[in-house]
Coordinates of C-alpha atoms in Angstrom, one line a residue:
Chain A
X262 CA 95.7 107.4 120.0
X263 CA 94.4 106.9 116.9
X264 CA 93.2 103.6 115.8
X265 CA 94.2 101.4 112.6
X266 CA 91.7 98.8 112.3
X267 CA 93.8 95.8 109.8
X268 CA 91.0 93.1 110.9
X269 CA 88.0 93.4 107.7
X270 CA 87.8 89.8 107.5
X271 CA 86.7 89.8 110.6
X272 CA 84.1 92.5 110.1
X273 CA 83.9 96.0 108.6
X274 CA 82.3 99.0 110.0
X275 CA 78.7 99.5 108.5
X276 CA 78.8 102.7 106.1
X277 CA 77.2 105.7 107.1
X278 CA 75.2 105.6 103.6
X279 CA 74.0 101.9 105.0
X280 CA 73.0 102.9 108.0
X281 CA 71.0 105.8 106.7
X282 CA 69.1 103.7 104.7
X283 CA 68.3 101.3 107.5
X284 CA 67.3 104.1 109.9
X285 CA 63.8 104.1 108.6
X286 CA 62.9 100.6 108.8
X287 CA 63.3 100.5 112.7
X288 CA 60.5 103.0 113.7
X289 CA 58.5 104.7 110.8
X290 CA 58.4 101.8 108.4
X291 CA 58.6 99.1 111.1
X292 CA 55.3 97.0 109.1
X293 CA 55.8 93.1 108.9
X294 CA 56.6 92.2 105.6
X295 CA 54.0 89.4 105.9
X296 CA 50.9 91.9 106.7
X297 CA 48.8 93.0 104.0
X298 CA 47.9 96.8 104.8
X299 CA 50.4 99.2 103.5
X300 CA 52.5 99.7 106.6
X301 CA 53.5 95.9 106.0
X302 CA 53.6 96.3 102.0
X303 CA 56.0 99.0 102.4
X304 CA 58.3 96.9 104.7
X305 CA 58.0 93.9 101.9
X306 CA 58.6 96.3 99.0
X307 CA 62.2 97.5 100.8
X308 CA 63.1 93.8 101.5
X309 CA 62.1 93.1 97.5
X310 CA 64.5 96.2 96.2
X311 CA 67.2 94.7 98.2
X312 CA 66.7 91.1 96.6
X313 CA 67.0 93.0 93.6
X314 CA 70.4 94.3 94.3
X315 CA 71.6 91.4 95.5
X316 CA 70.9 89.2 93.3
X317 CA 72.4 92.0 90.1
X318 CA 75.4 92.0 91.7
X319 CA 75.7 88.3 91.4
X320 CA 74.4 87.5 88.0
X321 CA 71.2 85.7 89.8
X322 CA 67.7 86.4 89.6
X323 CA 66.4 88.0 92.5
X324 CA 63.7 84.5 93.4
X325 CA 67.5 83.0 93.9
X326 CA 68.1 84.8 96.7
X327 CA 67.1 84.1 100.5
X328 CA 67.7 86.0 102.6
X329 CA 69.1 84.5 106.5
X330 CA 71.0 86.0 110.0
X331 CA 74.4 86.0 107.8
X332 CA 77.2 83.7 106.8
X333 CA 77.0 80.8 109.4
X334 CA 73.2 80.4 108.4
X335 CA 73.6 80.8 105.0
X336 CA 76.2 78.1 105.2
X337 CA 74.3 75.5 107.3
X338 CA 71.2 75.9 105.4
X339 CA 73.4 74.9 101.8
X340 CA 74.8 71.8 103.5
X341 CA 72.3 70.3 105.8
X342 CA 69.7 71.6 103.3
X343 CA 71.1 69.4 100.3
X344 CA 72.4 67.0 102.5
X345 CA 69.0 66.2 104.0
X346 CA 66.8 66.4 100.5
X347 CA 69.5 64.2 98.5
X348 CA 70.3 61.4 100.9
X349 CA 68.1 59.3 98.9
X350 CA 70.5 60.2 96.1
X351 CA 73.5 59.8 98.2
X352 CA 75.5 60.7 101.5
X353 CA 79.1 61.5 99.9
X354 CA 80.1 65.3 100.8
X355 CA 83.4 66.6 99.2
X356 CA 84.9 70.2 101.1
X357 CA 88.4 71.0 101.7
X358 CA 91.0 71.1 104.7
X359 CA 90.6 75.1 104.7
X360 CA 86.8 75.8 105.4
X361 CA 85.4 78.8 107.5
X362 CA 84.0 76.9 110.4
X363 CA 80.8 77.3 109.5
X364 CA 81.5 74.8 106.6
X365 CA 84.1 72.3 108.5
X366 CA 81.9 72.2 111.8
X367 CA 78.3 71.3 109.5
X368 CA 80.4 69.0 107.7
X369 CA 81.8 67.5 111.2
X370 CA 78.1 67.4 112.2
X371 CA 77.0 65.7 108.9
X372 CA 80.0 63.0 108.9
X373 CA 78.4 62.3 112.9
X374 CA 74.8 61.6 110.8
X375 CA 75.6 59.1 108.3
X376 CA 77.1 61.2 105.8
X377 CA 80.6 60.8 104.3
X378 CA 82.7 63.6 104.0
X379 CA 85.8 64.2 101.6
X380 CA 88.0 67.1 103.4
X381 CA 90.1 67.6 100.0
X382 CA 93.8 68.8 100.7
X383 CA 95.5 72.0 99.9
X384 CA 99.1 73.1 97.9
X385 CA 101.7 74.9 99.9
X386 CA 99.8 78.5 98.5
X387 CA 95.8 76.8 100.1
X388 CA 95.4 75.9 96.4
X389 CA 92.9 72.8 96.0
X390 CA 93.2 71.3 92.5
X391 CA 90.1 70.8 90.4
X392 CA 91.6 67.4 89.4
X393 CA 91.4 66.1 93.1
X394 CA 88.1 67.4 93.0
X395 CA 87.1 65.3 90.1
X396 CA 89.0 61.9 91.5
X397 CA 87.2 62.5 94.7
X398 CA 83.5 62.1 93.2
X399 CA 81.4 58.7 93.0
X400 CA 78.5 57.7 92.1
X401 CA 77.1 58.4 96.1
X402 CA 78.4 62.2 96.2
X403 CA 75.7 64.8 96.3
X404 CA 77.4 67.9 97.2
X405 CA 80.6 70.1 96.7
X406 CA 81.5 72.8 99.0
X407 CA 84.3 75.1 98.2
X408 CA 84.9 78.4 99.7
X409 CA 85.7 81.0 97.3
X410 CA 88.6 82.8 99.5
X411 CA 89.8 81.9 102.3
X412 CA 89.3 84.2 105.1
X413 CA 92.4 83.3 106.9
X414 CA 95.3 83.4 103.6
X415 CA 93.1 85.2 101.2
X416 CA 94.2 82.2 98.6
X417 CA 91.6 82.3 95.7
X418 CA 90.3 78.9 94.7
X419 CA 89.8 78.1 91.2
X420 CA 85.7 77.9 91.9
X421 CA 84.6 78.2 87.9
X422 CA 86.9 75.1 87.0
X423 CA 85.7 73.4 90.1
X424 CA 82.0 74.3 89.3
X425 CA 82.8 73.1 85.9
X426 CA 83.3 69.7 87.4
X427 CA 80.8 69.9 89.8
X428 CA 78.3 70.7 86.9
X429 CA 79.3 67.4 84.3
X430 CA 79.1 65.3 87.5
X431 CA 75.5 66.6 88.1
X432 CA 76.7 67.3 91.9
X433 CA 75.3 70.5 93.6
X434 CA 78.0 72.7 94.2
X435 CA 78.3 75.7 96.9
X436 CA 80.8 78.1 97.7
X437 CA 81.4 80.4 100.5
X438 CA 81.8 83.7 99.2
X439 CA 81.6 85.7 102.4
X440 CA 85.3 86.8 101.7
X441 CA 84.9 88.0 98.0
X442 CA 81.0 89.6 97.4
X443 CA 81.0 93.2 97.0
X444 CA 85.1 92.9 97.2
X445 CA 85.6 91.2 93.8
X446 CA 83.5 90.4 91.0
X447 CA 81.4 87.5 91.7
X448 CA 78.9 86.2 89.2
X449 CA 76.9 83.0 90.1
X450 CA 77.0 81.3 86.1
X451 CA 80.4 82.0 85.7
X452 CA 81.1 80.3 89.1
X453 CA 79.0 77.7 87.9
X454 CA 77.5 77.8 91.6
X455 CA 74.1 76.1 92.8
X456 CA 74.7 78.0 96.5
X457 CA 76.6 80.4 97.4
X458 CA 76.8 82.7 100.6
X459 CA 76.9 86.3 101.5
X460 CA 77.0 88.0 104.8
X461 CA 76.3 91.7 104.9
X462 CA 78.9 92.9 107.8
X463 CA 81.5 91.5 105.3
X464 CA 81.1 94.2 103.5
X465 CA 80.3 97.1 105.2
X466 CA 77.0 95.4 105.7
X467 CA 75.2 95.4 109.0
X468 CA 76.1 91.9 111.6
X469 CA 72.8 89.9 111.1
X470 CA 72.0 89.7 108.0
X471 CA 72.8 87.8 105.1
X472 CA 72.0 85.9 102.2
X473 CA 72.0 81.9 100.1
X474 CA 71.9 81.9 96.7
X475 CA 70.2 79.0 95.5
X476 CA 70.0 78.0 91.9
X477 CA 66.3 77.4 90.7
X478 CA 66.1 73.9 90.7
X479 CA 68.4 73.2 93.2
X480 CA 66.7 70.9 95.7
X481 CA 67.2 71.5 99.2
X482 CA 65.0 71.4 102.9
X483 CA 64.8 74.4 105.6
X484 CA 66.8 74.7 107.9
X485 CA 63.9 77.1 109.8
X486 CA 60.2 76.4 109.7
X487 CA 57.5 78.5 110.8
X488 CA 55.9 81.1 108.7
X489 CA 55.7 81.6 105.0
X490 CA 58.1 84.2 104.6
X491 CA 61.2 84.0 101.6
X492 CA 58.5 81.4 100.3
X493 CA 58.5 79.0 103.0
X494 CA 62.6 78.4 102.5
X495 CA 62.9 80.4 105.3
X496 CA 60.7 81.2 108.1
X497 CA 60.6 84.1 110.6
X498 CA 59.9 87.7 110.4
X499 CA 62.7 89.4 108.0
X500 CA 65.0 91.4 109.7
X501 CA 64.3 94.0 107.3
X502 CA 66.8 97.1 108.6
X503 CA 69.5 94.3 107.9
X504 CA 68.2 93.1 104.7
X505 CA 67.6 96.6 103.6
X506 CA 71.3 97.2 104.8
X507 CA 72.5 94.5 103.1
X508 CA 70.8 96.1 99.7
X509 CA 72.4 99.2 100.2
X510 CA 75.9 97.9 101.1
X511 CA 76.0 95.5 97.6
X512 CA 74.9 98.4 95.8
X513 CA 77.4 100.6 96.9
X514 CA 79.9 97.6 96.8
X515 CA 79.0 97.4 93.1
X516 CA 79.9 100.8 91.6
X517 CA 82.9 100.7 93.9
X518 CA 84.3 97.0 93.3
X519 CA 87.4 97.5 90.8
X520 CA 88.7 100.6 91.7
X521 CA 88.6 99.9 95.2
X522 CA 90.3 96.1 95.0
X523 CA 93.1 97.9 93.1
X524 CA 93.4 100.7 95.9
X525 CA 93.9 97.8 98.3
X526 CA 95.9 95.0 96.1
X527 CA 98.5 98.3 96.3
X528 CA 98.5 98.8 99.6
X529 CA 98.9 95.3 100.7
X530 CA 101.9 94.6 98.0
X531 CA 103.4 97.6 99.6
X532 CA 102.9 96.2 103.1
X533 CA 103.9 92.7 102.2
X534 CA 107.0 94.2 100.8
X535 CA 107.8 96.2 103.2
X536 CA 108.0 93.4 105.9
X537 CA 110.3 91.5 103.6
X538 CA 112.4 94.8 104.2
X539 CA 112.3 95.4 107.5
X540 CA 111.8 92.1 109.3
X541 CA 114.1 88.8 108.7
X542 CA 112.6 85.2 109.0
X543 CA 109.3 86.4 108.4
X544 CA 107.2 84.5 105.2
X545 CA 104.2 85.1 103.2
X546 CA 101.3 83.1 104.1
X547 CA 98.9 81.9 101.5
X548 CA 99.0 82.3 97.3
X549 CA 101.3 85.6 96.0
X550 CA 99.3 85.9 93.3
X551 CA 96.4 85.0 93.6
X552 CA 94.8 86.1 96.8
X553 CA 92.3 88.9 97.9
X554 CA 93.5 92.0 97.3
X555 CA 93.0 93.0 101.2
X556 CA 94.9 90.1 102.4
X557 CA 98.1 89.9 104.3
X558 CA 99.1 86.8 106.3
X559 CA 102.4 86.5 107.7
X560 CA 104.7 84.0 109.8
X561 CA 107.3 85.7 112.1
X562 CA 109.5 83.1 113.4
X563 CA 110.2 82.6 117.0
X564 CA 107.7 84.6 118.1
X565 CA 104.0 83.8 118.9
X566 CA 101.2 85.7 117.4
X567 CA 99.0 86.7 120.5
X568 CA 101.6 88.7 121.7
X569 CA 102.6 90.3 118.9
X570 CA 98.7 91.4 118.7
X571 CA 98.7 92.6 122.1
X572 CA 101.4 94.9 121.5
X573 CA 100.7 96.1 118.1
X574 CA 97.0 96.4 120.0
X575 CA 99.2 98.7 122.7
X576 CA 100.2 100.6 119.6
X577 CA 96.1 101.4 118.1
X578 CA 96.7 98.5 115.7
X579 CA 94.1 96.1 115.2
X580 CA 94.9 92.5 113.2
X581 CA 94.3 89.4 113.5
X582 CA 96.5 86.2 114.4
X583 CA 96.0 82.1 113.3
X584 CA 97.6 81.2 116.8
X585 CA 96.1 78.6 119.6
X586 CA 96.3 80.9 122.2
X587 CA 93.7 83.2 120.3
X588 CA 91.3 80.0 121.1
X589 CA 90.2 78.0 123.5
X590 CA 91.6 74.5 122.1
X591 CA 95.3 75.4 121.7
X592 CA 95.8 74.3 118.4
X593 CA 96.7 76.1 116.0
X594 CA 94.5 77.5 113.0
X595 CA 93.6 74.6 111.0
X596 CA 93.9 76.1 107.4
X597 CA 97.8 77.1 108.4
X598 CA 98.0 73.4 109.0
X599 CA 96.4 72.5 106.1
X600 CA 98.8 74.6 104.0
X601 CA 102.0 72.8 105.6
X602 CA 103.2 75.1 107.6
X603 CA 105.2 73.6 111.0
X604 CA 103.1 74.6 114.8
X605 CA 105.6 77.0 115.7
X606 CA 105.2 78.8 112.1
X607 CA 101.2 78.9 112.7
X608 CA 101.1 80.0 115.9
X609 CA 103.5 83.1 114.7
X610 CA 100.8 83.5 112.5
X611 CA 99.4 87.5 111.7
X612 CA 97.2 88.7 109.4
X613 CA 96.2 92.3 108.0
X614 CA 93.3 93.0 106.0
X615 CA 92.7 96.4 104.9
X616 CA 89.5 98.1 104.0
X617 CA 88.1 101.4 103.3
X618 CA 89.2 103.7 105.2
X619 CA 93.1 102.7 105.5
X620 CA 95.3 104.6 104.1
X621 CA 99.2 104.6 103.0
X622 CA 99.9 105.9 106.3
X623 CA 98.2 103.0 108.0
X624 CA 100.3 100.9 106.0
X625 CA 103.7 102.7 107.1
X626 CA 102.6 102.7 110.6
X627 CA 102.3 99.0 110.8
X628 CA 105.7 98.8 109.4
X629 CA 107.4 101.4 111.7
X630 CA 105.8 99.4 114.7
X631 CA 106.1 95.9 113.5
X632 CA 109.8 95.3 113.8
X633 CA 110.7 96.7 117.0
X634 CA 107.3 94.9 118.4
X635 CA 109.4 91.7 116.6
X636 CA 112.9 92.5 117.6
X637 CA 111.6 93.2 121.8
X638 CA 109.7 88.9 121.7
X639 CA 112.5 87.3 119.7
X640 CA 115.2 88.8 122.7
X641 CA 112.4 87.2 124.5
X642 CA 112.0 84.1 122.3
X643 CA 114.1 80.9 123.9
X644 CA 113.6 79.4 120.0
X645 CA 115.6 81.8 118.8
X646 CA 118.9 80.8 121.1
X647 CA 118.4 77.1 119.6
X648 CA 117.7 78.3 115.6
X649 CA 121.4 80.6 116.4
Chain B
X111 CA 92.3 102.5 126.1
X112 CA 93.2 99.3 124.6
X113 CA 94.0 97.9 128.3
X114 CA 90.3 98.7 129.3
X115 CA 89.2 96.2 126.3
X116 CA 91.8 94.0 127.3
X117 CA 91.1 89.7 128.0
X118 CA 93.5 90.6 130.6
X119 CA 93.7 92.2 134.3
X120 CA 95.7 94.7 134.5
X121 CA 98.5 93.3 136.2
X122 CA 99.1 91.0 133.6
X123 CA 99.4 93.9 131.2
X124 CA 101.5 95.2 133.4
X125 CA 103.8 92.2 133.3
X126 CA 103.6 91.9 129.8
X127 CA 104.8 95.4 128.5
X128 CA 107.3 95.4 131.3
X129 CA 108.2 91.8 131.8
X130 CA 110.8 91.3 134.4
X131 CA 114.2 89.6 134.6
X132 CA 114.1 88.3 130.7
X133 CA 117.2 86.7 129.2
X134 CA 119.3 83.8 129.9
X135 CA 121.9 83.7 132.7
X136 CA 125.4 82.3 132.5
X137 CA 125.8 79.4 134.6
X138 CA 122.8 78.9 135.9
X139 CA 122.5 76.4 138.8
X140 CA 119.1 75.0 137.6
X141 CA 117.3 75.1 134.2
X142 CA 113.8 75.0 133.7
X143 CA 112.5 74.0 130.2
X144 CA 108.6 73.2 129.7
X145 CA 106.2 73.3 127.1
X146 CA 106.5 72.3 123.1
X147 CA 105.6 74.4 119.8
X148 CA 102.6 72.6 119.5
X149 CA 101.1 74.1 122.2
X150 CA 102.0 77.0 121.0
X151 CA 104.2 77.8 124.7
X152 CA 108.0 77.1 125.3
X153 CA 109.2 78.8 128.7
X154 CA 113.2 78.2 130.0
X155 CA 113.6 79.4 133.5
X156 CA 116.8 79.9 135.1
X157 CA 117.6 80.1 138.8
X158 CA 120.7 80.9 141.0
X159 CA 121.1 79.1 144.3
X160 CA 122.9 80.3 147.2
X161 CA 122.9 78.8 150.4
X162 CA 119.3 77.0 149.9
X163 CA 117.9 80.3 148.5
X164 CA 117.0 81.6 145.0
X165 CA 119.0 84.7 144.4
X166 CA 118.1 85.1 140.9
X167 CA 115.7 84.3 138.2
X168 CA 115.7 84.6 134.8
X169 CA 113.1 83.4 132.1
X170 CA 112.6 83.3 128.4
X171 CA 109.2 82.8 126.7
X172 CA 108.1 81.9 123.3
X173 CA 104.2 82.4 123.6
X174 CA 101.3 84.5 124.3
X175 CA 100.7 87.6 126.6
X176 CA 99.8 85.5 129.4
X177 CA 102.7 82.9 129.0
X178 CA 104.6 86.0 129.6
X179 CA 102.8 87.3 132.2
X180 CA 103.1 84.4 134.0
X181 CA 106.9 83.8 133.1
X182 CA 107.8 87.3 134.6
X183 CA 106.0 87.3 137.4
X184 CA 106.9 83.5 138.8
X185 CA 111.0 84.9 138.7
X186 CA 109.8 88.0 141.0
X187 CA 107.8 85.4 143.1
X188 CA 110.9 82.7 143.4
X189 CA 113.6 85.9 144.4
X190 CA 114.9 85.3 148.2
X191 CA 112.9 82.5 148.7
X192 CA 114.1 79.0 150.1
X193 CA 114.1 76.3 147.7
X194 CA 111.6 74.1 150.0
X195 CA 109.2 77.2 150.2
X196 CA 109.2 78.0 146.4
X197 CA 108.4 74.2 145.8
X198 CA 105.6 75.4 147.2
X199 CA 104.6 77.5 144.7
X200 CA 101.6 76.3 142.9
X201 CA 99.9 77.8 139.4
X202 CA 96.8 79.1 141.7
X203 CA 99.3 81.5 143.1
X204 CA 100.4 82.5 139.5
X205 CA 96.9 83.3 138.9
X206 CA 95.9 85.3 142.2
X207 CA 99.3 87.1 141.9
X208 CA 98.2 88.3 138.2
X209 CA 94.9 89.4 139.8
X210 CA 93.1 86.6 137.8
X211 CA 93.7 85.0 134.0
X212 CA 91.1 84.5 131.7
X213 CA 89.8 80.4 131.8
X214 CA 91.8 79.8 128.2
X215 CA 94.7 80.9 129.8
X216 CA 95.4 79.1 132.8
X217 CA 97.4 76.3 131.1
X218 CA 99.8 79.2 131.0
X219 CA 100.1 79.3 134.8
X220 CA 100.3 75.6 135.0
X221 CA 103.2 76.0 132.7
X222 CA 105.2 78.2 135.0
X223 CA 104.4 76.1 137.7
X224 CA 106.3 73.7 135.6
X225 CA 108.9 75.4 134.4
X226 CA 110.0 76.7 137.7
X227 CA 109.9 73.0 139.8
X228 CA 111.8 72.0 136.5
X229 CA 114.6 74.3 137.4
X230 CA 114.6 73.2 140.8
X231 CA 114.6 69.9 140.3
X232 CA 117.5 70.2 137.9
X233 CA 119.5 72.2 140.8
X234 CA 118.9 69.3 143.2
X235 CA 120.1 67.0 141.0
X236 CA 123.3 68.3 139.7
X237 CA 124.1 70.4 143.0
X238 CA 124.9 68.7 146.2
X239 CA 122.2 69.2 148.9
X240 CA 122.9 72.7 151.3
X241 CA 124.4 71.2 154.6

């Protein structure tokens, strides 16, 4: 059976042009960075092309950039970094109801240490509004962190207004832009970022590597000491096949960026619409408008989203659902919950988010299979008897 | 082979594409209904009594594969079985007739459990004790 893989928020396959151009840093030039002969110089100048390329495609200077294992990392070493070289300054944090968990569980983590944390509601769309923003700082806050798109709804945030703020208050402000580097254009001055993270399997990247912007000037501690490497912000040898992956991937990401977001804004309006067709009582998740052009998140109600991702599974489909029984706690994703919605409309949660290689086809797949997959759990569903 | 790569054994796959004995049943003589939208599980189980013995189960299931699983296979379990004997029927049963459930997913077991002394306490109670 062929497979449809709808889940590139979760993680995208690496390129075969990015793998190529890691392939030599494994065995032939394997050199430490660090070591000064020219087996290690070689290794260093790769890792130094693809600072270069990361740091274009952001509008940063390339002794902005540092590189870490990812997203998570790149995350924890913006919050606890500032958190821990400000508290003299302060120990106010302001984030939002709809962080990746690599933002909410630092800022859990944080608020357990002394720090005060601001979780900043959303609108019905997973909107925050800059004004809330800009009630919600005092004279004790030190950081904002905003994510750029959610990974979950795809809602854009209005980070440049935000940063604006952030910027006249003199408060460092980071985003999480795992969702939207290399996928739509991202420039660090417009953003009016300090921080900002990328992780490389985002976007068609390899896993284990990423990358924290960090405005000069921008004060903040390791998170990893050791060596002197990424000048001593952050120790350990580089994982230079990653980092040299990561290179290639933003470069290629780059040329591709517009074209490519429109290919996919048309495929998901086409698949959003064709739900709306073809399945009653279903609903639009996140911001119509302004979302990422990959994104689809849906709520079918009466019926729960693991099992509608088991059997679209059954059928080669791979997605994605915000539903408890995909976790270990039992509640429901915490960003649906942020954005209003009821349990029962969270946990018949699904998202789609489409990527390279999908096609039209892909798209009319999902919506042949969909509504039967539907129509089979709601004669299933007992909510359904009661909502008759 | 998406069931090789499955969180689930095989028998609960099993259950799950083919569940058995969905749907409601007209006048049931004990209801079952567990579980809340919260939780993200709602399971109704229907029985039919004849002379002290289940002759017929029906379940339906708002939740996830194994909260179907689990719903379909309790109804085979309960079928020709005396109403003192299927009181006996624990959630570790559930499980070991599924051939196992994944740790996140035995609430769903426990739930059946529940939903099935739910129906049978709601036949004792509204039907008058087998002579």
């Amino acid at each position: 059976m062929r497979r449809i893989y709808l889940d590139h928020a979760a993680t995208t396959p690496t390129r075969p042009e990015v793998v190529k151009s890691m392939l030599p840093y494994f065995a032939d030039s394997f050199g430490n960075p660090s070591s000064i002969h020219s087996q290690g110089q070689e290794a260093k100048g790769a890792v130094e092309e693809a600072r270069t390329k990361v740091a274009e495609l952001i509008g940063a200077r390339s002794e902005e950039i540092v590189f870490t294992s990812g997203g998570t990392e790149a995350d924890n070493f913006a919050l606890k970094g500032v958190a821990y070289a400000n508290e003299h300054k302060g120990n106010h944090i302001i984030t939002t109801s709809i962080e990746h968990h690599a933002v909410m569980e630092v800022c859990k983590f944080l608020g357990r240490r002394g720090f005060t944390i601001t979780y900043l509601p959303v609108d019905k769309y997973g909107l925050v509004n800059p004004d809330d923003v800009r009630k919600a700082i005092t004279d004790k806050t030190i950081l904002i962190s905003i994510i750029h798109a959610n990974n979950e709804v795809g809602t854009i945030e209005p980070i440049s207004e935000i940063g604006k703020i952030a910027k006249e208050a003199e408060v460092y402000f980071h985003t999480d832009a795992v969702q939207t580097v290399g996928h739509i254009p991202v420039n660090v001055d417009k953003l009016k970022a300090d921080l900002l993270s990328i992780s490389a399997h985002k976007l068609y990247g390899p896993k284990g590597a990423g990358a924290l912007y960090i405005r000069k000037g921008t004060k903040l501690v390791s998170l990893i000491h050791g060596g002197e490497q990424e000048k001593r912000r952050r120790a350990g040898t580089e994982n230079v096949p990653g980092i040299v992956g990561l290179g290639k991937a933003v470069e290629l990401a780059g040329q591709e960026i517009g074209k490519e977001a429109e290919r996919l804004a048309y495929l998901r309006d086409k698949l959003i619409e064709g739900f709306g067709e073809k399945i009653d009582h279903i609903r639009l998740n996140g911001h119509p408008t302004r979302r990422l052009p990959n994104n689809v998140n849906v709520s079918v109600d009466f019926v729960e989203g693991e099992s509608m991702l088991l059997n679209l599974d059954l059928e080669g489909i791979c997605a994605s659902t915000g539903s408890a029984c995909s976790s270990a706690s039992l509640e429901p994703s915490h960003v649906l919950l942020a954005l209003g919605l009821p349990p029962e409309q969270a946990h018949g949660s699904l998202r789609f988010t489409m990527g390279r290689e999908n096609t039209e086809a892909d798209v009319e797949r999902v919506l042949e299979v969909l509504p039967g997959i539907v129509a089979r759990l709601r004669a299933m569903s007992p909510l359904l008897k009661t909502q008759k | 082979m998406p069931d090789a790569w499955s969180q689930y054994s095989k028998k609960v796959m099993e259950h799950f594409k083919n569940p058995r004995n969905v749907g409601e049943m007209e006048n049931p003589d004990g209801v079952g209904h567990v579980g809340n939208p919260v939780c993200g599980d709602i399971m109704e189980l229907y029985i039919k009594v004849n002379d002290g013995i289940i002759v017929e189960a029906k379940f339906k299931t708002f939740g996830c594969g194994a909260a179907i699983a689990t719903s379909s296979i309790v109804t085979e379990m309960v079928k020709g079985k005396r109403i003192e004997e299927a009181l006996k029927i624990s959630n570790k049963a559930v499980v070991e007739a599924l051939d196992g459930l994944p740790p996140v997913k035995m609430h769903c077991s426990v739930l059946a459990e529940e939903a099935l002394k739910s129906a049978i306490e709601d036949y004792l109670n509204t039907s008058p004790l087998p002579p």
